[in-house]
């Protein structure tokens, strides 16, 4: 007989649209399988502090469409310390919580992994990050909404760029990953995309602009936040101004609008499916793994593999060539 009777659920790290849909799925699956579900507020920080709430089917009503996370999120310093993790363990035992579902990104899974090694406590992870930088799932929860937010914003920038004959440098999120930049850049018909996985250098960008079509009314360069070419978007703007005095250049940083908003249908469905699979996974003895979706199949990937940022095919030469061909 399975000894799991009470599952704790938390969201941690940067929020992502679809986290609420994931929480709802975990709670409803827990209830379906006759479990108690405990919500943990503010991620690992709330776990250390014992900030717990009982969840029932009504506490997750009408949240599937809401951005952010009703459980709040945080980046916990205390959970990084052995003392903090001991407190967290004591809180779990005192509250009769037998297993955890943690929704977040690589920092969340790294913390969870340390905790499992110390306390042998069952934990399953759900990939909740707009960056899509986890191995073991084709897409993370929040990514689809974020790239759609980006294309909606950049389409608007294109309108004004086209009217004024301007070149825009647009920074999008992705501290360590260019996947938001790559997909949204293709989606908006960007003239160039700069991503940290393929740092080609300022020279390459300048050569492309020199050889690019001169009769285009506007040009859009999408830059991932983590890309270091030119030392940031404002520097790139200055360098290009010097090099191409004929271009009227503007810089736009999209920032945290990319993390908010109502989740897309893709994210709601992904979060719902993975949330139910996380509970079923725990009941079937899974732990120390992230549940993701690969080619429509549910897949469990050990945390230390999931955090390896491997999504190499999508930042590889074939995709970059695609960008080059399409920007002619
Ligand atoms: O959620 C991931 C992410 O969006 C990164 O791309 C970005 O660098 C980071 O969060 C910024 O988060 P914050 O402003 O919360 O530190």
CSV table of C-alpha atoms and ligand atoms in Angstrom, one decimal:
chain,number,residue,atom,x,y,z
A,1,UNK,CA,0.0,0.0,0.0
A,2,UNK,CA,1.2,3.5,-0.8
A,3,UNK,CA,2.0,5.5,2.3
A,4,UNK,CA,1.5,8.9,0.7
A,5,UNK,CA,-1.6,10.6,2.2
A,6,UNK,CA,-0.7,14.2,2.1
A,7,UNK,CA,1.0,16.1,-0.8
A,8,UNK,CA,2.5,19.5,-0.4
A,9,UNK,CA,2.6,21.8,-3.5
A,10,UNK,CA,4.7,25.0,-4.0
A,11,UNK,CA,5.9,27.3,-6.7
A,12,UNK,CA,9.4,28.6,-6.6
A,13,UNK,CA,11.8,30.9,-8.6
A,14,UNK,CA,10.5,33.2,-11.3
A,15,UNK,CA,6.8,32.9,-11.9
A,16,UNK,CA,5.4,31.7,-15.2
A,17,UNK,CA,2.0,31.8,-16.8
A,18,UNK,CA,0.4,28.4,-16.3
A,19,UNK,CA,1.6,27.9,-12.7
A,20,UNK,CA,-1.9,28.3,-11.5
A,21,UNK,CA,-3.2,25.7,-13.9
A,22,UNK,CA,-0.5,23.4,-12.6
A,23,UNK,CA,-1.5,24.0,-9.0
A,24,UNK,CA,-5.1,23.4,-9.9
A,25,UNK,CA,-4.2,20.1,-11.5
A,26,UNK,CA,-2.1,18.9,-8.6
A,27,UNK,CA,-4.9,19.7,-6.1
A,28,UNK,CA,-7.7,18.2,-8.2
A,29,UNK,CA,-5.6,15.0,-8.9
A,30,UNK,CA,-4.8,14.8,-5.2
A,31,UNK,CA,-8.5,14.9,-4.3
A,32,UNK,CA,-9.3,12.5,-7.1
A,33,UNK,CA,-6.9,10.0,-5.5
A,34,UNK,CA,-8.2,10.6,-2.0
A,35,UNK,CA,-5.2,12.5,-0.8
A,36,UNK,CA,-4.9,15.6,1.3
A,37,UNK,CA,-3.2,18.5,-0.5
A,38,UNK,CA,-1.4,21.3,1.4
A,39,UNK,CA,-0.4,24.5,-0.3
A,40,UNK,CA,3.0,26.0,0.7
A,41,UNK,CA,3.3,29.7,0.3
A,42,UNK,CA,6.3,31.6,-1.1
A,43,UNK,CA,8.2,28.5,-2.3
A,44,UNK,CA,11.0,27.0,-0.2
A,45,UNK,CA,10.9,30.1,2.0
A,46,UNK,CA,7.3,29.2,3.1
A,47,UNK,CA,8.4,25.6,3.6
A,48,UNK,CA,11.1,26.7,6.0
A,49,UNK,CA,8.6,29.0,7.8
A,50,UNK,CA,5.8,26.5,7.9
A,51,UNK,CA,3.5,28.8,5.9
A,52,UNK,CA,1.0,26.2,4.9
A,53,UNK,CA,-2.7,26.2,3.8
A,54,UNK,CA,-5.2,23.4,3.3
A,55,UNK,CA,-6.3,23.2,-0.4
A,56,UNK,CA,-9.6,21.9,-1.5
A,57,UNK,CA,-11.3,21.7,-4.8
A,58,UNK,CA,-12.8,25.2,-4.4
A,59,UNK,CA,-9.4,26.8,-3.5
A,60,UNK,CA,-8.3,26.2,-7.1
A,61,UNK,CA,-11.6,27.2,-8.7
A,62,UNK,CA,-11.4,29.9,-11.4
A,63,UNK,CA,-7.6,30.1,-11.5
A,64,UNK,CA,-6.8,28.1,-14.7
A,65,UNK,CA,-6.9,31.4,-16.7
A,66,UNK,CA,-4.9,33.5,-14.3
A,67,UNK,CA,-1.2,34.5,-14.6
A,68,UNK,CA,1.2,34.5,-11.7
A,69,UNK,CA,0.8,32.0,-8.9
A,70,UNK,CA,-1.8,32.0,-6.1
A,71,UNK,CA,0.8,30.3,-3.9
A,72,UNK,CA,3.2,33.2,-4.4
A,73,UNK,CA,6.9,32.5,-5.1
A,74,UNK,CA,10.3,33.5,-3.8
A,75,UNK,CA,14.0,32.7,-4.1
A,76,UNK,CA,14.9,31.4,-0.6
A,77,UNK,CA,18.3,32.1,0.9
A,78,UNK,CA,17.5,30.0,4.0
A,79,UNK,CA,16.8,26.8,2.0
A,80,UNK,CA,20.3,27.0,0.7
A,81,UNK,CA,21.6,26.4,4.2
A,82,UNK,CA,21.6,23.0,6.0
A,83,UNK,CA,19.9,24.7,9.0
A,84,UNK,CA,17.1,26.0,6.7
A,85,UNK,CA,16.6,22.6,5.1
A,86,UNK,CA,16.4,21.0,8.6
A,87,UNK,CA,13.7,23.4,9.5
A,88,UNK,CA,11.9,22.6,6.3
A,89,UNK,CA,12.1,18.9,7.0
A,90,UNK,CA,10.8,19.4,10.6
A,91,UNK,CA,7.8,21.5,9.2
A,92,UNK,CA,6.9,18.7,6.8
A,93,UNK,CA,7.0,16.0,9.5
A,94,UNK,CA,5.1,18.2,12.0
A,95,UNK,CA,2.4,18.8,9.3
A,96,UNK,CA,2.2,15.1,8.2
A,97,UNK,CA,3.2,16.0,4.6
A,98,UNK,CA,4.5,12.8,2.9
A,99,UNK,CA,5.6,14.1,-0.5
A,100,UNK,CA,6.1,17.4,-2.5
A,101,UNK,CA,5.3,18.7,-5.9
A,102,UNK,CA,7.6,21.6,-6.7
A,103,UNK,CA,6.9,23.9,-9.7
A,104,UNK,CA,9.8,25.9,-11.0
A,105,UNK,CA,13.0,25.9,-12.9
A,106,UNK,CA,16.6,24.8,-12.5
A,107,UNK,CA,17.2,26.6,-9.1
A,108,UNK,CA,14.1,24.9,-7.7
A,109,UNK,CA,15.2,21.4,-8.9
A,110,UNK,CA,18.7,21.9,-7.7
A,111,UNK,CA,17.4,22.8,-4.2
A,112,UNK,CA,15.0,19.9,-4.2
A,113,UNK,CA,17.7,17.5,-5.2
A,114,UNK,CA,19.9,18.5,-2.3
A,115,UNK,CA,16.9,18.1,0.1
A,116,UNK,CA,16.2,14.6,-1.3
A,117,UNK,CA,19.8,13.5,-0.8
A,118,UNK,CA,19.7,14.8,2.8
A,119,UNK,CA,16.3,13.5,3.9
A,120,UNK,CA,15.2,10.9,1.3
A,121,UNK,CA,11.9,12.8,0.9
A,122,UNK,CA,9.8,12.1,-2.1
A,123,UNK,CA,9.7,15.1,-4.5
A,124,UNK,CA,8.5,15.5,-8.1
A,125,UNK,CA,9.1,18.6,-10.1
A,126,UNK,CA,7.0,20.4,-12.7
A,127,UNK,CA,8.8,22.6,-15.3
A,128,UNK,CA,7.5,26.1,-14.6
A,129,UNK,CA,9.7,28.7,-16.3
A,130,UNK,CA,9.2,31.0,-19.3
A,131,UNK,CA,12.8,30.3,-20.4
A,132,UNK,CA,12.2,26.7,-21.7
A,133,UNK,CA,15.7,25.9,-20.6
A,134,UNK,CA,15.1,22.5,-19.1
A,135,UNK,CA,16.1,19.1,-20.6
A,136,UNK,CA,13.4,16.4,-20.4
A,137,UNK,CA,10.5,18.3,-21.8
A,138,UNK,CA,9.8,19.8,-25.3
A,139,UNK,CA,8.3,22.9,-23.6
A,140,UNK,CA,8.2,24.3,-20.1
A,141,UNK,CA,5.0,25.7,-18.6
A,142,UNK,CA,4.9,29.5,-19.4
A,143,UNK,CA,7.1,29.5,-22.5
A,144,UNK,CA,4.3,29.5,-25.1
A,145,UNK,CA,2.6,32.4,-23.4
A,146,UNK,CA,5.8,34.3,-23.0
A,147,UNK,CA,6.8,34.0,-26.7
A,148,UNK,CA,3.3,35.0,-27.7
A,149,UNK,CA,3.6,38.1,-25.4
A,150,UNK,CA,6.9,38.9,-27.2
A,151,UNK,CA,5.5,38.6,-30.7
A,152,UNK,CA,2.4,40.8,-29.8
A,153,UNK,CA,4.8,43.5,-28.4
A,154,UNK,CA,7.3,43.3,-31.3
A,155,UNK,CA,4.5,43.4,-33.9
A,156,UNK,CA,3.6,46.8,-32.4
A,157,UNK,CA,7.2,47.9,-32.5
A,158,UNK,CA,7.3,46.8,-36.1
A,159,UNK,CA,4.4,49.1,-36.9
A,160,UNK,CA,6.2,52.2,-35.6
A,161,UNK,CA,9.6,51.1,-36.9
A,162,UNK,CA,8.1,50.7,-40.4
A,163,UNK,CA,6.5,54.2,-40.2
A,164,UNK,CA,9.8,55.9,-39.2
A,165,UNK,CA,12.2,53.7,-41.1
A,166,UNK,CA,14.0,52.6,-37.9
A,167,UNK,CA,16.2,49.8,-36.7
A,168,UNK,CA,15.0,48.5,-33.4
A,169,UNK,CA,17.1,46.4,-31.0
A,170,UNK,CA,14.7,44.5,-28.7
A,171,UNK,CA,15.9,42.7,-25.6
A,172,UNK,CA,13.8,39.7,-24.5
A,173,UNK,CA,14.2,37.5,-21.4
A,174,UNK,CA,16.5,34.5,-21.1
A,175,UNK,CA,19.3,34.9,-18.6
A,176,UNK,CA,21.0,31.7,-19.7
A,177,UNK,CA,19.0,30.7,-22.7
A,178,UNK,CA,18.2,32.1,-26.1
A,179,UNK,CA,15.1,30.0,-26.7
A,180,UNK,CA,12.6,32.9,-26.1
A,181,UNK,CA,14.7,35.1,-28.5
A,182,UNK,CA,15.0,32.3,-31.1
A,183,UNK,CA,11.3,31.4,-31.5
A,184,UNK,CA,9.9,34.8,-31.0
A,185,UNK,CA,12.5,36.2,-33.4
A,186,UNK,CA,11.4,33.8,-36.1
A,187,UNK,CA,7.8,34.6,-35.3
A,188,UNK,CA,8.2,38.3,-35.9
A,189,UNK,CA,10.5,38.0,-38.9
A,190,UNK,CA,13.5,39.5,-37.2
A,191,UNK,CA,16.5,40.6,-39.3
A,192,UNK,CA,18.9,39.1,-36.8
A,193,UNK,CA,18.7,37.2,-33.5
A,194,UNK,CA,21.5,37.2,-30.8
A,195,UNK,CA,21.5,34.3,-28.4
A,196,UNK,CA,24.0,33.2,-25.7
A,197,UNK,CA,24.3,29.7,-27.1
A,198,UNK,CA,25.7,31.0,-30.4
A,199,UNK,CA,27.7,34.1,-29.7
A,200,UNK,CA,28.7,35.1,-33.1
A,201,UNK,CA,30.1,38.5,-32.2
A,202,UNK,CA,29.5,42.1,-33.1
A,203,UNK,CA,31.5,41.7,-36.4
A,204,UNK,CA,29.1,39.1,-37.6
A,205,UNK,CA,26.1,41.4,-36.9
A,206,UNK,CA,27.8,44.3,-38.6
A,207,UNK,CA,28.6,42.2,-41.7
A,208,UNK,CA,25.0,41.0,-41.9
A,209,UNK,CA,23.7,44.6,-41.7
A,210,UNK,CA,26.3,45.7,-44.3
A,211,UNK,CA,25.2,43.0,-46.7
A,212,UNK,CA,21.5,43.1,-45.8
A,213,UNK,CA,18.9,44.7,-48.0
A,214,UNK,CA,19.1,48.4,-47.9
A,215,UNK,CA,15.5,49.0,-49.1
A,216,UNK,CA,13.9,47.5,-46.0
A,217,UNK,CA,11.7,50.1,-44.2
A,218,UNK,CA,12.5,48.6,-40.8
A,219,UNK,CA,14.8,46.2,-39.2
A,220,UNK,CA,14.3,44.3,-35.9
A,221,UNK,CA,17.2,42.7,-34.0
A,222,UNK,CA,16.1,40.4,-31.1
A,223,UNK,CA,18.6,40.0,-28.4
A,224,UNK,CA,18.4,37.5,-25.5
A,225,UNK,CA,19.1,39.0,-22.1
A,226,UNK,CA,21.9,36.5,-21.6
A,227,UNK,CA,23.7,37.4,-24.8
A,228,UNK,CA,26.9,39.3,-24.1
A,229,UNK,CA,27.8,40.4,-27.6
A,230,UNK,CA,28.4,44.2,-27.6
A,231,UNK,CA,27.9,44.4,-23.8
A,232,UNK,CA,24.2,44.7,-23.8
A,233,UNK,CA,21.5,46.2,-26.0
A,234,UNK,CA,22.2,49.8,-25.3
A,235,UNK,CA,25.9,49.3,-26.2
A,236,UNK,CA,24.9,47.5,-29.3
A,237,UNK,CA,22.8,50.6,-30.2
A,238,UNK,CA,25.7,52.9,-29.7
A,239,UNK,CA,28.1,50.7,-31.7
A,240,UNK,CA,25.6,50.5,-34.6
A,241,UNK,CA,24.9,54.2,-34.5
A,242,UNK,CA,28.7,54.9,-35.0
A,243,UNK,CA,29.0,52.3,-37.7
A,244,UNK,CA,25.8,53.1,-39.6
A,245,UNK,CA,25.1,56.8,-39.1
A,246,UNK,CA,22.3,56.4,-41.7
A,247,UNK,CA,20.2,54.1,-39.5
A,248,UNK,CA,17.8,55.7,-37.1
A,249,UNK,CA,18.2,53.3,-34.1
A,250,UNK,CA,16.1,52.7,-31.0
A,251,UNK,CA,16.3,50.2,-28.2
A,252,UNK,CA,13.5,48.5,-26.4
A,253,UNK,CA,13.7,46.2,-23.3
A,254,UNK,CA,10.5,44.2,-22.9
A,255,UNK,CA,11.2,43.1,-19.3
A,256,UNK,CA,8.8,41.5,-17.0
A,257,UNK,CA,5.7,41.9,-19.1
A,258,UNK,CA,7.0,38.6,-20.5
A,259,UNK,CA,6.3,36.8,-17.2
A,260,UNK,CA,2.7,37.9,-16.7
A,261,UNK,CA,-0.6,37.5,-18.4
A,262,UNK,CA,-3.2,34.9,-18.9
A,263,UNK,CA,-1.7,31.6,-20.0
A,264,UNK,CA,-2.2,30.4,-23.6
A,265,UNK,CA,-4.2,27.3,-24.2
A,266,UNK,CA,-1.0,25.3,-24.9
A,267,UNK,CA,0.3,26.3,-21.4
A,268,UNK,CA,-3.0,25.5,-19.6
A,269,UNK,CA,-3.2,22.1,-21.2
A,270,UNK,CA,0.5,21.3,-20.6
A,271,UNK,CA,0.3,22.4,-17.0
A,272,UNK,CA,-2.9,20.4,-16.4
A,273,UNK,CA,-1.5,17.2,-17.9
A,274,UNK,CA,1.8,17.5,-16.1
A,275,UNK,CA,0.2,18.4,-12.8
A,276,UNK,CA,-1.9,15.2,-12.8
A,277,UNK,CA,1.1,13.2,-14.0
A,278,UNK,CA,3.1,14.5,-11.0
A,279,UNK,CA,0.6,13.2,-8.5
A,280,UNK,CA,0.3,9.9,-10.3
A,281,UNK,CA,4.1,9.7,-10.5
A,282,UNK,CA,4.5,10.2,-6.7
A,283,UNK,CA,1.9,7.5,-6.1
A,284,UNK,CA,3.8,5.2,-8.4
A,285,UNK,CA,7.0,5.7,-6.5
A,286,UNK,CA,8.7,8.4,-8.6
A,287,UNK,CA,11.0,10.9,-6.8
A,288,UNK,CA,13.9,13.2,-7.7
A,289,UNK,CA,12.5,13.6,-11.2
A,290,UNK,CA,10.9,16.3,-13.3
A,291,UNK,CA,7.8,15.3,-15.2
A,292,UNK,CA,7.8,16.7,-18.7
A,293,UNK,CA,6.3,16.0,-22.1
A,294,UNK,CA,8.4,14.8,-25.0
A,295,UNK,CA,6.7,14.2,-28.4
A,296,UNK,CA,3.4,14.2,-26.5
A,297,UNK,CA,4.5,11.4,-24.2
A,298,UNK,CA,4.9,11.9,-20.5
A,299,UNK,CA,8.6,11.6,-19.5
A,300,UNK,CA,10.3,11.5,-16.1
A,301,UNK,CA,13.8,13.0,-16.0
A,302,UNK,CA,16.2,13.0,-13.0
A,303,UNK,CA,16.6,16.6,-11.6
A,304,UNK,CA,20.4,16.6,-12.3
A,305,UNK,CA,19.7,15.8,-16.0
A,306,UNK,CA,16.7,18.2,-16.3
A,307,UNK,CA,18.9,21.2,-15.1
A,308,UNK,CA,21.5,20.7,-17.8
A,309,UNK,CA,19.9,23.2,-20.2
A,310,UNK,CA,20.1,20.8,-23.1
A,311,UNK,CA,17.9,22.0,-25.9
A,312,UNK,CA,20.8,22.0,-28.3
A,313,UNK,CA,18.9,21.2,-31.5
A,314,UNK,CA,16.9,24.3,-31.2
A,315,UNK,CA,19.9,26.6,-30.8
A,316,UNK,CA,22.0,24.6,-33.3
A,317,UNK,CA,23.2,25.5,-36.8
A,318,UNK,CA,20.0,24.4,-38.6
A,319,UNK,CA,17.8,26.8,-36.7
A,320,UNK,CA,20.3,29.7,-37.0
A,321,UNK,CA,20.5,29.1,-40.8
A,322,UNK,CA,16.7,29.3,-40.8
A,323,UNK,CA,16.9,32.8,-39.3
A,324,UNK,CA,19.5,33.8,-41.9
A,325,UNK,CA,17.4,32.5,-44.9
A,326,UNK,CA,14.2,34.1,-43.6
A,327,UNK,CA,15.7,37.5,-43.0
A,328,UNK,CA,16.8,38.1,-46.6
B,1,LIG,O1,12.0,33.3,-15.0
B,1,LIG,C1,13.3,33.3,-15.7
B,1,LIG,C2,13.7,34.7,-15.9
B,1,LIG,O2,12.6,35.3,-16.6
B,1,LIG,C3,14.9,35.0,-16.6
B,1,LIG,O3,14.9,34.9,-18.0
B,1,LIG,C4,15.3,36.3,-16.1
B,1,LIG,O4,16.6,36.6,-16.2
B,1,LIG,C5,14.9,36.3,-14.7
B,1,LIG,O5,13.8,35.4,-14.7
B,1,LIG,C6,14.6,37.6,-14.1
B,1,LIG,O6,13.9,37.4,-12.9
B,1,LIG,P1,13.9,38.3,-11.6
B,1,LIG,O7,13.7,39.7,-12.2
B,1,LIG,O8,12.7,37.8,-10.9
B,1,LIG,O9,15.1,38.1,-10.9
